[in-house]
Amino acid sequence: METMRVTANGIEQAVHTWGPLDGTPLLLVHGNCSSGLFWEPFVRTRLGGDDGPWRVVAPDLRGYGESETAPVDGTRGLGDFADDVAALLDAEGLFPAGTRPWVGAHSMGGGIVMQLAVDHPDRVAGLLLEAPLSPYGFGGTRDVDGTPTTEDYAGTGAGAVNPDFVARLAAKDRSGEEPTAPRTVLRTAYVSDASVLGDDEEAMLDTVLSTATGEDNYPGDAGASHNWPMSGPGTRGVTNAMSPKYFGVADALVGLEPKPPVEWVRGDADVIVSDTSLFDLAYLGQLGVVPGWPGAEACPPQPMVAQTRAVLERYAAAGGSFTETVLEGCGHSPHLERPAEFLAALERLAAQANSR
């Protein structure tokens, strides 16, 4: 592996690369509270690392890993991140000029690459979406059409983030005793069975702890609301960028031309991106964890998975194609938990794109 420092879109980005420059091009985009090295175990064990046939490029997004801690404008949705990634497509030394890579993305990264595809449809050969953010954002919507639960998107954005988790991130806490400790979250939310982390656990925790915290980065600034839970999105930082107030690509994705093939891989034991997400305040309210929940009619949990499926079905009906792979007993990170199945989806995607 080589880590390069690339100035693109006006910021210095750390980019991890493996394989020959003329290898099969693969761009991997990580999710929230991780970094490009969250992909390293999969690349090393399944893609052959630097000796494999793939040219793998995995950037650290702004405010993560070793990239510059540049601010995130939440009002642009995931646009800042998508622009950063787009700028890398033509950066010297990463891919040959004019390359259209296959693109894999995890969690929030799924939303980023959906935005990338919408903005630059001619630069993406195919999308591998791993436990992706809903095309309607995170939280605050009530049905498969992405209808807002309240007019001010209450319960989304930075105000929905546990402040103790943020404090422990900022302190680089490596303990695992408390539910809000980053190690505990890695073991119980990122994967369904912590034993799959094995000898890579410390390195994976490093990626989580690389997250820059604050109002300009993670989680961002919180806003107030007169609706339960009395908080709403602010305008700065990562979680506000995922609020449906600012992020939504469903219609643009369905209307995309050309339409790259899509592989969607998820675990049925995912507790982060789920129709019953333990990170959705509406679902936590339904469970009685967050007091004052106004009930299912006023504030139902977001049907995240159902929303993604509905949008991809519309995408297919409009001339695109997608395959949904559901892995039994798998959590939020199939590339770590079920790497063979994840590799099969990647190879299937590449075969589809090659046949077009």
JSON list of C-alpha atoms in Angstrom, two decimals, residues 196-304:
[
{"chain": "A", "resi": 196, "resn": "VAL", "atom": "CA", "xyz": [-14.65, -11.03, 12.82]},
{"chain": "A", "resi": 197, "resn": "LEU", "atom": "CA", "xyz": [-12.41, -8.05, 13.57]},
{"chain": "A", "resi": 198, "resn": "GLY", "atom": "CA", "xyz": [-9.67, -10.39, 14.80]},
{"chain": "A", "resi": 199, "resn": "ASP", "atom": "CA", "xyz": [-6.16, -8.98, 14.59]},
{"chain": "A", "resi": 200, "resn": "ASP", "atom": "CA", "xyz": [-7.47, -5.97, 12.66]},
{"chain": "A", "resi": 201, "resn": "GLU", "atom": "CA", "xyz": [-9.50, -4.59, 15.57]},
{"chain": "A", "resi": 202, "resn": "GLU", "atom": "CA", "xyz": [-6.93, -2.02, 16.69]},
{"chain": "A", "resi": 203, "resn": "ALA", "atom": "CA", "xyz": [-6.43, -0.78, 13.12]},
{"chain": "A", "resi": 204, "resn": "MET", "atom": "CA", "xyz": [-10.18, -0.54, 12.60]},
{"chain": "A", "resi": 205, "resn": "LEU", "atom": "CA", "xyz": [-10.52, 1.38, 15.87]},
{"chain": "A", "resi": 206, "resn": "ASP", "atom": "CA", "xyz": [-7.80, 3.72, 14.61]},
{"chain": "A", "resi": 207, "resn": "THR", "atom": "CA", "xyz": [-10.02, 4.57, 11.64]},
{"chain": "A", "resi": 208, "resn": "VAL", "atom": "CA", "xyz": [-12.95, 5.38, 13.94]},
{"chain": "A", "resi": 209, "resn": "LEU", "atom": "CA", "xyz": [-10.78, 7.54, 16.21]},
{"chain": "A", "resi": 210, "resn": "SER", "atom": "CA", "xyz": [-9.39, 9.45, 13.21]},
{"chain": "A", "resi": 211, "resn": "THR", "atom": "CA", "xyz": [-12.69, 11.37, 13.01]},
{"chain": "A", "resi": 212, "resn": "ALA", "atom": "CA", "xyz": [-12.31, 15.14, 13.44]},
{"chain": "A", "resi": 213, "resn": "THR", "atom": "CA", "xyz": [-14.90, 16.40, 15.93]},
{"chain": "A", "resi": 214, "resn": "GLY", "atom": "CA", "xyz": [-16.51, 19.82, 16.21]},
{"chain": "A", "resi": 215, "resn": "GLU", "atom": "CA", "xyz": [-19.20, 22.00, 14.72]},
{"chain": "A", "resi": 216, "resn": "ASP", "atom": "CA", "xyz": [-17.53, 22.13, 11.30]},
{"chain": "A", "resi": 217, "resn": "ASN", "atom": "CA", "xyz": [-16.97, 18.37, 11.12]},
{"chain": "A", "resi": 218, "resn": "TYR", "atom": "CA", "xyz": [-18.50, 15.58, 13.22]},
{"chain": "A", "resi": 219, "resn": "PRO", "atom": "CA", "xyz": [-21.23, 15.89, 14.29]},
{"chain": "A", "resi": 220, "resn": "GLY", "atom": "CA", "xyz": [-21.77, 19.57, 13.41]},
{"chain": "A", "resi": 221, "resn": "ASP", "atom": "CA", "xyz": [-23.93, 22.25, 15.01]},
{"chain": "A", "resi": 222, "resn": "ALA", "atom": "CA", "xyz": [-27.36, 21.38, 16.38]},
{"chain": "A", "resi": 223, "resn": "GLY", "atom": "CA", "xyz": [-30.52, 23.35, 15.75]},
{"chain": "A", "resi": 224, "resn": "ALA", "atom": "CA", "xyz": [-33.64, 23.72, 17.88]},
{"chain": "A", "resi": 225, "resn": "SER", "atom": "CA", "xyz": [-37.16, 22.52, 17.04]},
{"chain": "A", "resi": 226, "resn": "HIS", "atom": "CA", "xyz": [-40.64, 22.88, 18.49]},
{"chain": "A", "resi": 227, "resn": "ASN", "atom": "CA", "xyz": [-41.25, 19.28, 17.46]},
{"chain": "A", "resi": 228, "resn": "TRP", "atom": "CA", "xyz": [-40.13, 16.17, 19.34]},
{"chain": "A", "resi": 229, "resn": "PRO", "atom": "CA", "xyz": [-37.31, 15.54, 20.20]},
{"chain": "A", "resi": 230, "resn": "MET", "atom": "CA", "xyz": [-36.89, 19.32, 20.31]},
{"chain": "A", "resi": 231, "resn": "SER", "atom": "CA", "xyz": [-33.77, 19.41, 18.15]},
{"chain": "A", "resi": 232, "resn": "GLY", "atom": "CA", "xyz": [-33.18, 19.68, 14.44]},
{"chain": "A", "resi": 233, "resn": "PRO", "atom": "CA", "xyz": [-30.41, 20.07, 11.90]},
{"chain": "A", "resi": 234, "resn": "GLY", "atom": "CA", "xyz": [-27.96, 22.92, 12.00]},
{"chain": "A", "resi": 235, "resn": "THR", "atom": "CA", "xyz": [-26.06, 24.11, 8.95]},
{"chain": "A", "resi": 236, "resn": "ARG", "atom": "CA", "xyz": [-22.49, 22.88, 9.55]},
{"chain": "A", "resi": 237, "resn": "GLY", "atom": "CA", "xyz": [-20.87, 19.48, 9.81]},
{"chain": "A", "resi": 238, "resn": "VAL", "atom": "CA", "xyz": [-21.28, 15.88, 8.80]},
{"chain": "A", "resi": 239, "resn": "THR", "atom": "CA", "xyz": [-24.56, 14.75, 10.33]},
{"chain": "A", "resi": 240, "resn": "ASN", "atom": "CA", "xyz": [-26.37, 17.85, 9.13]},
{"chain": "A", "resi": 241, "resn": "ALA", "atom": "CA", "xyz": [-25.09, 17.02, 5.63]},
{"chain": "A", "resi": 242, "resn": "MET", "atom": "CA", "xyz": [-26.97, 13.69, 5.93]},
{"chain": "A", "resi": 243, "resn": "SER", "atom": "CA", "xyz": [-30.21, 15.29, 7.13]},
{"chain": "A", "resi": 244, "resn": "PRO", "atom": "CA", "xyz": [-33.05, 14.99, 4.60]},
{"chain": "A", "resi": 245, "resn": "LYS", "atom": "CA", "xyz": [-33.36, 18.76, 4.91]},
{"chain": "A", "resi": 246, "resn": "TYR", "atom": "CA", "xyz": [-30.23, 19.03, 2.78]},
{"chain": "A", "resi": 247, "resn": "PHE", "atom": "CA", "xyz": [-29.57, 15.62, 1.24]},
{"chain": "A", "resi": 248, "resn": "GLY", "atom": "CA", "xyz": [-31.88, 13.87, -1.19]},
{"chain": "A", "resi": 249, "resn": "VAL", "atom": "CA", "xyz": [-30.95, 12.27, -4.52]},
{"chain": "A", "resi": 250, "resn": "ALA", "atom": "CA", "xyz": [-33.83, 9.87, -5.18]},
{"chain": "A", "resi": 251, "resn": "ASP", "atom": "CA", "xyz": [-35.37, 11.58, -8.20]},
{"chain": "A", "resi": 252, "resn": "ALA", "atom": "CA", "xyz": [-32.01, 12.59, -9.66]},
{"chain": "A", "resi": 253, "resn": "LEU", "atom": "CA", "xyz": [-30.74, 9.03, -9.33]},
{"chain": "A", "resi": 254, "resn": "VAL", "atom": "CA", "xyz": [-33.80, 7.60, -11.08]},
{"chain": "A", "resi": 255, "resn": "GLY", "atom": "CA", "xyz": [-33.35, 10.12, -13.90]},
{"chain": "A", "resi": 256, "resn": "LEU", "atom": "CA", "xyz": [-29.63, 9.45, -14.31]},
{"chain": "A", "resi": 257, "resn": "GLU", "atom": "CA", "xyz": [-28.27, 8.99, -17.84]},
{"chain": "A", "resi": 258, "resn": "PRO", "atom": "CA", "xyz": [-26.35, 6.86, -18.46]},
{"chain": "A", "resi": 259, "resn": "LYS", "atom": "CA", "xyz": [-27.41, 4.51, -15.68]},
{"chain": "A", "resi": 260, "resn": "PRO", "atom": "CA", "xyz": [-24.50, 2.52, -14.21]},
{"chain": "A", "resi": 261, "resn": "PRO", "atom": "CA", "xyz": [-25.35, -0.98, -12.92]},
{"chain": "A", "resi": 262, "resn": "VAL", "atom": "CA", "xyz": [-25.86, -1.16, -9.15]},
{"chain": "A", "resi": 263, "resn": "GLU", "atom": "CA", "xyz": [-25.02, -3.90, -6.66]},
{"chain": "A", "resi": 264, "resn": "TRP", "atom": "CA", "xyz": [-26.60, -3.37, -3.25]},
{"chain": "A", "resi": 265, "resn": "VAL", "atom": "CA", "xyz": [-25.17, -5.47, -0.41]},
{"chain": "A", "resi": 266, "resn": "ARG", "atom": "CA", "xyz": [-26.48, -5.39, 3.14]},
{"chain": "A", "resi": 267, "resn": "GLY", "atom": "CA", "xyz": [-26.72, -7.49, 6.26]},
{"chain": "A", "resi": 268, "resn": "ASP", "atom": "CA", "xyz": [-30.05, -8.37, 7.82]},
{"chain": "A", "resi": 269, "resn": "ALA", "atom": "CA", "xyz": [-28.55, -7.75, 11.29]},
{"chain": "A", "resi": 270, "resn": "ASP", "atom": "CA", "xyz": [-27.47, -4.16, 10.53]},
{"chain": "A", "resi": 271, "resn": "VAL", "atom": "CA", "xyz": [-28.46, -1.87, 13.43]},
{"chain": "A", "resi": 272, "resn": "ILE", "atom": "CA", "xyz": [-27.29, 1.39, 11.79]},
{"chain": "A", "resi": 273, "resn": "VAL", "atom": "CA", "xyz": [-28.94, 1.40, 8.34]},
{"chain": "A", "resi": 274, "resn": "SER", "atom": "CA", "xyz": [-32.18, -0.42, 9.00]},
{"chain": "A", "resi": 275, "resn": "ASP", "atom": "CA", "xyz": [-35.93, 0.05, 9.10]},
{"chain": "A", "resi": 276, "resn": "THR", "atom": "CA", "xyz": [-35.45, -0.37, 12.87]},
{"chain": "A", "resi": 277, "resn": "SER", "atom": "CA", "xyz": [-32.19, 1.58, 13.27]},
{"chain": "A", "resi": 278, "resn": "LEU", "atom": "CA", "xyz": [-30.80, 2.01, 16.76]},
{"chain": "A", "resi": 279, "resn": "PHE", "atom": "CA", "xyz": [-29.42, 5.34, 15.55]},
{"chain": "A", "resi": 280, "resn": "ASP", "atom": "CA", "xyz": [-32.84, 6.70, 14.50]},
{"chain": "A", "resi": 281, "resn": "LEU", "atom": "CA", "xyz": [-34.37, 8.75, 17.33]},
{"chain": "A", "resi": 282, "resn": "ALA", "atom": "CA", "xyz": [-37.88, 7.86, 16.18]},
{"chain": "A", "resi": 283, "resn": "TYR", "atom": "CA", "xyz": [-37.16, 4.15, 16.62]},
{"chain": "A", "resi": 284, "resn": "LEU", "atom": "CA", "xyz": [-35.41, 4.76, 19.94]},
{"chain": "A", "resi": 285, "resn": "GLY", "atom": "CA", "xyz": [-38.47, 6.71, 21.03]},
{"chain": "A", "resi": 286, "resn": "GLN", "atom": "CA", "xyz": [-40.70, 3.80, 20.03]},
{"chain": "A", "resi": 287, "resn": "LEU", "atom": "CA", "xyz": [-38.52, 1.54, 22.20]},
{"chain": "A", "resi": 288, "resn": "GLY", "atom": "CA", "xyz": [-38.87, 3.93, 25.13]},
{"chain": "A", "resi": 289, "resn": "VAL", "atom": "CA", "xyz": [-35.15, 4.79, 25.14]},
{"chain": "A", "resi": 290, "resn": "VAL", "atom": "CA", "xyz": [-35.76, 8.45, 24.28]},
{"chain": "A", "resi": 291, "resn": "PRO", "atom": "CA", "xyz": [-38.62, 9.88, 26.38]},
{"chain": "A", "resi": 292, "resn": "GLY", "atom": "CA", "xyz": [-41.61, 11.81, 25.08]},
{"chain": "A", "resi": 293, "resn": "TRP", "atom": "CA", "xyz": [-42.06, 10.01, 21.76]},
{"chain": "A", "resi": 294, "resn": "PRO", "atom": "CA", "xyz": [-45.36, 11.27, 20.25]},
{"chain": "A", "resi": 295, "resn": "GLY", "atom": "CA", "xyz": [-46.35, 7.92, 18.72]},
{"chain": "A", "resi": 296, "resn": "ALA", "atom": "CA", "xyz": [-46.13, 6.08, 15.42]},
{"chain": "A", "resi": 297, "resn": "GLU", "atom": "CA", "xyz": [-48.59, 8.30, 13.57]},
{"chain": "A", "resi": 298, "resn": "ALA", "atom": "CA", "xyz": [-46.75, 11.50, 14.44]},
{"chain": "A", "resi": 299, "resn": "CYS", "atom": "CA", "xyz": [-43.19, 10.16, 14.32]},
{"chain": "A", "resi": 300, "resn": "PRO", "atom": "CA", "xyz": [-42.66, 6.71, 12.80]},
{"chain": "A", "resi": 301, "resn": "PRO", "atom": "CA", "xyz": [-39.17, 5.22, 12.38]},
{"chain": "A", "resi": 302, "resn": "GLN", "atom": "CA", "xyz": [-37.57, 5.88, 9.01]},
{"chain": "A", "resi": 303, "resn": "PRO", "atom": "CA", "xyz": [-37.93, 2.89, 6.65]},
{"chain": "A", "resi": 304, "resn": "MET", "atom": "CA", "xyz": [-34.35, 3.23, 5.38]}
]
